[in-house]
Amino acid sequence: MLPTTSVNSLDQGNGSLKSREAARHTAGAKRYKYLRRLLHFRHMDFEFALWQMLYLFTSPQKVYRNFHYRKQTKDQWARDDPAFLVLLSIWLCGSSIGFSFVLGLQFVEMVKLLLWVVFIDCVGVGLLLATLMWFISNKYLIKHPSRDYDVEWGYAFDVHLNAFYPLLVILHFIQLFFVHYIIMSESFIGYFVGNTFWLIAIGYYIYVTFLGYSALPFLKNTVILLYPFALLALIYVVSLAMGWNFTKMLCNFYTYRVG
C-alpha cells in the first residue's frame, strides 16, 4: 500500500502541521514573486499605492485595515505588490534632489546624497529597525508564544516603510520651503519651527508604527510602542531650551558626508 497522511492530523485549525509546512514552503516563493514584480511595472497597482500614501496622512488605520484583507485573501500580512516601495523610492529621489538644491550641492555631491539617503537612511536603517521590531514583537509581544503565530519580517519592513513615508514628506519636502528664510536663522523662531517639524515627523513615525503592530490580533501590550513619545517630548523641550537646531545639524551632516 502507498503511504498515506491523515487529513485530520494535518488540518487541525490554524496551527496545523499542514499550514505551518505550507507557510514554510511558500515563504520563499512569495518573496521571489515580490522581487520579480519589481521588473514588471504593468503588474503593479500604483493607484492603490497612491491611495495608501494619502491615507497614511489622513487615516492610517484604513491602510492597516487593508492588511487584514490581504491576510484573509492571500494568507500573508506583508505586501505582495512592490508599487508602494517604487513610489517611495521616487519620493526619496525627488526630495533628495530638492534638498541638494537647498544646500547648494554640485551634481556629484547630489548623486552621493541621493545614494546615501536611499540605501543608508531608508533601506539600511529600515532593515535594522524592521529586524529589531520583528525580533521584539515575536519575542515579547506574542499573546500565546507558539509556532502558530508570528510577525512576518516582510510585514515589519512594510510597517517601517509606512511610518517612514510621512516622516520623509515632512522633513524632506514640506520643511524645505522654510529652511533658508526661517529655520537656518539664529533666532528662536528658527529652531522652534525646525524642531517642531522634527517633533511632528518622528511623532508620525512612532504612531504609524504603533498602529501597524496593534493591528495584529495575536500581539499584546502594543501600547508600549507609544512610550517613546515621552522621550521625544522631553528632547523637544530640552532642544528649545538649549537652542539646538536639528535641521541645521542635519544640513551640516549632509554637506559633510557628501564632501
Short mmCIF file of C-alpha atoms in Angstrom, two decimals:
data_model
loop_
_atom_site.label_atom_id
_atom_site.label_comp_id
_atom_site.label_asym_id
_atom_site.label_seq_id
_atom_site.Cartn_x
_atom_site.Cartn_y
_atom_site.Cartn_z
CA MET A 1 0.00 0.00 0.00
CA LEU A 2 1.08 3.53 -0.69
CA PRO A 3 1.89 5.69 2.37
CA THR A 4 -0.99 7.94 3.34
CA THR A 5 -1.29 11.03 5.52
CA SER A 6 -4.16 11.59 7.88
CA VAL A 7 -6.19 14.57 6.76
CA ASN A 8 -7.42 15.20 10.26
CA SER A 9 -3.91 15.35 11.67
CA LEU A 10 -2.91 17.94 9.09
CA ASP A 11 -5.96 20.15 9.17
CA GLN A 12 -6.47 20.86 12.85
CA GLY A 13 -7.12 24.57 12.69
CA ASN A 14 -4.80 27.49 12.27
CA GLY A 15 -1.82 25.86 13.94
CA SER A 16 -1.92 22.61 11.98
CA LEU A 17 1.18 20.93 10.68
CA LYS A 18 -0.09 21.34 7.16
CA SER A 19 -0.49 25.10 7.43
CA ARG A 20 2.93 25.52 9.04
CA GLU A 21 4.62 23.42 6.38
CA ALA A 22 2.73 25.30 3.67
CA ALA A 23 3.86 28.62 5.12
CA ARG A 24 7.48 27.48 5.16
CA HIS A 25 7.20 26.18 1.65
CA THR A 26 5.65 29.29 0.17
CA ALA A 27 7.62 31.98 2.00
CA GLY A 28 10.47 31.84 -0.48
CA ALA A 29 8.06 31.68 -3.40
CA LYS A 30 6.22 34.78 -2.17
CA ARG A 31 9.50 36.64 -1.72
CA TYR A 32 10.62 35.63 -5.21
CA LYS A 33 7.28 36.75 -6.67
CA TYR A 34 7.58 40.12 -4.92
CA LEU A 35 11.11 40.74 -6.23
CA ARG A 36 10.18 39.55 -9.71
CA ARG A 37 7.30 42.02 -9.87
CA LEU A 38 9.81 44.85 -9.41
CA LEU A 39 10.74 44.26 -13.06
CA HIS A 40 7.14 44.33 -14.29
CA PHE A 41 5.67 47.79 -13.78
CA ARG A 42 2.48 46.90 -15.64
CA HIS A 43 1.65 44.38 -12.92
CA MET A 44 1.91 46.93 -10.11
CA ASP A 45 -1.11 48.73 -8.69
CA PHE A 46 0.25 52.27 -8.43
CA GLU A 47 -3.21 53.75 -7.97
CA PHE A 48 -3.75 51.72 -4.82
CA ALA A 49 -0.23 52.56 -3.58
CA LEU A 50 -1.03 56.28 -4.01
CA TRP A 51 -4.23 55.71 -2.05
CA GLN A 52 -2.18 54.22 0.78
CA MET A 53 0.23 57.16 0.76
CA LEU A 54 -2.66 59.59 1.02
CA TYR A 55 -4.33 57.74 3.88
CA LEU A 56 -1.08 57.35 5.81
CA PHE A 57 -1.51 61.07 6.47
CA THR A 58 -5.27 61.31 6.85
CA SER A 59 -6.36 57.92 8.25
CA PRO A 60 -3.56 55.36 8.63
CA GLN A 61 -5.97 52.91 10.30
CA LYS A 62 -7.59 52.35 6.89
CA VAL A 63 -4.22 51.33 5.45
CA TYR A 64 -3.75 48.64 8.08
CA ARG A 65 -7.34 47.52 7.61
CA ASN A 66 -6.32 46.59 4.09
CA PHE A 67 -3.50 44.46 5.54
CA HIS A 68 -6.23 42.49 7.32
CA TYR A 69 -7.99 41.93 4.00
CA ARG A 70 -4.73 40.73 2.45
CA LYS A 71 -4.25 38.22 5.25
CA GLN A 72 -7.75 36.86 4.68
CA THR A 73 -7.46 36.64 0.90
CA LYS A 74 -3.77 35.87 0.32
CA ASP A 75 -2.71 34.41 3.67
CA GLN A 76 0.04 36.94 4.31
CA TRP A 77 0.26 40.21 6.17
CA ALA A 78 3.10 41.72 4.14
CA ARG A 79 2.56 43.46 0.80
CA ASP A 80 2.80 41.30 -2.28
CA ASP A 81 2.92 44.31 -4.62
CA PRO A 82 6.14 46.44 -4.71
CA ALA A 83 4.31 49.50 -6.08
CA PHE A 84 4.47 51.29 -2.72
CA LEU A 85 8.23 50.71 -2.50
CA VAL A 86 8.73 52.01 -6.05
CA LEU A 87 6.73 55.19 -5.38
CA LEU A 88 8.56 55.71 -2.10
CA SER A 89 11.87 55.44 -3.97
CA ILE A 90 10.68 58.08 -6.41
CA TRP A 91 9.75 60.32 -3.47
CA LEU A 92 13.18 59.74 -1.98
CA CYS A 93 14.91 60.69 -5.21
CA GLY A 94 12.79 63.79 -5.77
CA SER A 95 13.08 65.07 -2.20
CA SER A 96 16.83 64.40 -2.11
CA ILE A 97 17.29 66.42 -5.30
CA GLY A 98 15.28 69.22 -3.71
CA PHE A 99 17.42 69.06 -0.57
CA SER A 100 20.54 69.20 -2.77
CA PHE A 101 19.35 72.44 -4.36
CA VAL A 102 18.60 73.93 -0.95
CA LEU A 103 22.09 73.01 0.26
CA GLY A 104 23.71 74.24 -2.96
CA LEU A 105 25.35 70.90 -3.76
CA GLN A 106 27.10 70.14 -7.04
CA PHE A 107 25.95 67.30 -9.31
CA VAL A 108 28.39 64.71 -7.96
CA GLU A 109 27.55 65.67 -4.39
CA MET A 110 23.84 65.42 -5.22
CA VAL A 111 24.32 61.87 -6.54
CA LYS A 112 26.22 60.94 -3.37
CA LEU A 113 23.44 62.37 -1.21
CA LEU A 114 20.81 60.54 -3.25
CA LEU A 115 22.60 57.20 -2.89
CA TRP A 116 23.17 57.76 0.81
CA VAL A 117 19.54 58.69 1.54
CA VAL A 118 18.12 55.77 -0.47
CA PHE A 119 20.48 52.97 0.54
CA ILE A 120 21.52 54.06 4.05
CA ASP A 121 18.80 56.28 5.53
CA CYS A 122 15.83 54.37 4.10
CA VAL A 123 16.87 50.83 3.18
CA GLY A 124 19.80 50.29 5.57
CA VAL A 125 18.21 51.84 8.64
CA GLY A 126 14.91 50.29 7.62
CA LEU A 127 16.40 46.79 7.57
CA LEU A 128 17.86 47.30 11.03
CA LEU A 129 14.66 48.75 12.53
CA ALA A 130 12.44 46.15 10.87
CA THR A 131 14.65 43.33 12.12
CA LEU A 132 14.71 44.81 15.62
CA MET A 133 10.94 45.23 15.73
CA TRP A 134 10.42 41.78 14.21
CA PHE A 135 12.57 40.25 16.98
CA ILE A 136 10.96 42.26 19.80
CA SER A 137 7.41 41.60 18.67
CA ASN A 138 7.96 37.86 18.21
CA LYS A 139 9.94 37.56 21.44
CA TYR A 140 7.91 39.69 23.83
CA LEU A 141 4.57 40.74 22.32
CA ILE A 142 3.03 37.45 21.18
CA LYS A 143 -0.04 36.66 23.30
CA HIS A 144 0.49 32.90 23.26
CA PRO A 145 4.03 32.09 22.07
CA SER A 146 3.92 29.19 19.64
CA ARG A 147 4.67 28.33 16.08
CA ASP A 148 1.11 29.10 15.11
CA TYR A 149 1.53 32.87 15.16
CA ASP A 150 4.45 35.06 14.27
CA VAL A 151 5.12 38.50 12.86
CA GLU A 152 6.36 38.24 9.29
CA TRP A 153 9.64 40.06 8.70
CA GLY A 154 8.18 41.44 5.48
CA TYR A 155 5.31 42.93 7.47
CA ALA A 156 7.77 44.55 9.90
CA PHE A 157 9.55 46.13 6.94
CA ASP A 158 6.22 47.29 5.49
CA VAL A 159 5.38 48.96 8.81
CA HIS A 160 8.71 50.79 8.64
CA LEU A 161 8.02 51.96 5.10
CA ASN A 162 4.53 53.12 6.10
CA ALA A 163 5.95 55.10 9.03
CA PHE A 164 8.92 56.40 7.06
CA TYR A 165 6.83 57.92 4.27
CA PRO A 166 5.14 60.71 6.34
CA LEU A 167 8.49 61.42 8.03
CA LEU A 168 10.11 61.76 4.61
CA VAL A 169 7.46 64.13 3.27
CA ILE A 170 7.55 66.34 6.36
CA LEU A 171 11.34 66.59 6.72
CA HIS A 172 12.48 66.29 3.09
CA PHE A 173 9.69 68.16 1.32
CA ILE A 174 7.47 70.44 3.40
CA GLN A 175 10.36 71.62 5.57
CA LEU A 176 12.39 72.67 2.51
CA PHE A 177 10.17 75.71 2.00
CA PHE A 178 11.16 77.05 5.43
CA VAL A 179 14.87 76.20 5.55
CA HIS A 180 16.53 79.28 4.07
CA TYR A 181 14.20 82.01 5.30
CA ILE A 182 13.24 80.76 8.76
CA ILE A 183 14.86 77.59 10.05
CA MET A 184 18.51 78.41 9.31
CA SER A 185 18.31 81.75 11.11
CA GLU A 186 19.94 82.13 14.51
CA SER A 187 16.71 83.26 16.16
CA PHE A 188 14.46 81.29 18.48
CA ILE A 189 11.77 81.08 15.80
CA GLY A 190 14.29 79.33 13.53
CA TYR A 191 14.99 76.32 15.71
CA PHE A 192 11.44 76.36 17.07
CA VAL A 193 9.99 75.85 13.58
CA GLY A 194 12.67 73.35 12.57
CA ASN A 195 12.46 71.28 15.73
CA THR A 196 8.67 71.31 15.57
CA PHE A 197 8.89 69.72 12.13
CA TRP A 198 11.09 67.01 13.66
CA LEU A 199 8.64 66.54 16.53
CA ILE A 200 5.72 66.05 14.14
CA ALA A 201 7.69 63.80 11.76
CA ILE A 202 9.09 61.45 14.41
CA GLY A 203 5.75 61.50 16.22
CA TYR A 204 4.12 60.32 13.00
CA TYR A 205 6.70 57.55 12.71
CA ILE A 206 6.02 56.32 16.25
CA TYR A 207 2.24 56.48 15.85
CA VAL A 208 2.09 54.72 12.46
CA THR A 209 4.46 52.05 13.78
CA PHE A 210 2.20 51.54 16.79
CA LEU A 211 -0.84 51.18 14.53
CA GLY A 212 0.98 48.61 12.43
CA TYR A 213 1.69 46.27 15.32
CA SER A 214 -1.55 46.91 17.19
CA ALA A 215 -3.38 45.80 14.03
CA LEU A 216 -2.08 42.26 14.53
CA PRO A 217 -4.68 40.43 16.66
CA PHE A 218 -2.16 38.00 18.17
CA LEU A 219 0.04 40.69 19.75
CA LYS A 220 -0.36 42.10 23.25
CA ASN A 221 0.81 45.22 25.10
CA THR A 222 1.49 47.09 21.85
CA VAL A 223 0.78 50.32 23.73
CA ILE A 224 4.40 50.22 24.90
CA LEU A 225 5.33 51.27 21.36
CA LEU A 226 3.88 54.68 22.22
CA TYR A 227 6.20 55.16 25.20
CA PRO A 228 8.92 56.84 23.07
CA PHE A 229 6.54 59.80 22.81
CA ALA A 230 7.56 60.81 26.34
CA LEU A 231 11.25 60.79 25.44
CA LEU A 232 10.52 62.64 22.19
CA ALA A 233 8.66 65.39 24.05
CA LEU A 234 11.48 65.69 26.59
CA ILE A 235 14.13 66.01 23.87
CA TYR A 236 11.99 68.61 22.10
CA VAL A 237 11.68 70.78 25.22
CA VAL A 238 15.40 70.43 26.03
CA SER A 239 16.35 71.31 22.45
CA LEU A 240 14.38 74.55 22.61
CA ALA A 241 15.90 75.42 25.98
CA MET A 242 19.43 74.70 24.73
CA GLY A 243 18.98 76.30 21.32
CA TRP A 244 19.68 73.14 19.32
CA ASN A 245 18.62 73.31 15.70
CA PHE A 246 18.12 69.76 14.44
CA THR A 247 17.54 70.84 10.83
CA LYS A 248 20.75 72.85 10.76
CA MET A 249 22.58 69.85 12.22
CA LEU A 250 21.07 67.63 9.51
CA CYS A 251 22.10 70.05 6.75
CA ASN A 252 25.65 70.24 8.11
CA PHE A 253 25.77 66.45 8.32
CA TYR A 254 24.53 66.03 4.74
CA THR A 255 27.11 68.53 3.49
CA TYR A 256 29.90 66.83 5.44
CA ARG A 257 29.18 63.27 4.36
CA VAL A 258 29.00 64.07 0.63
CA GLY A 259 32.02 66.38 0.66
#
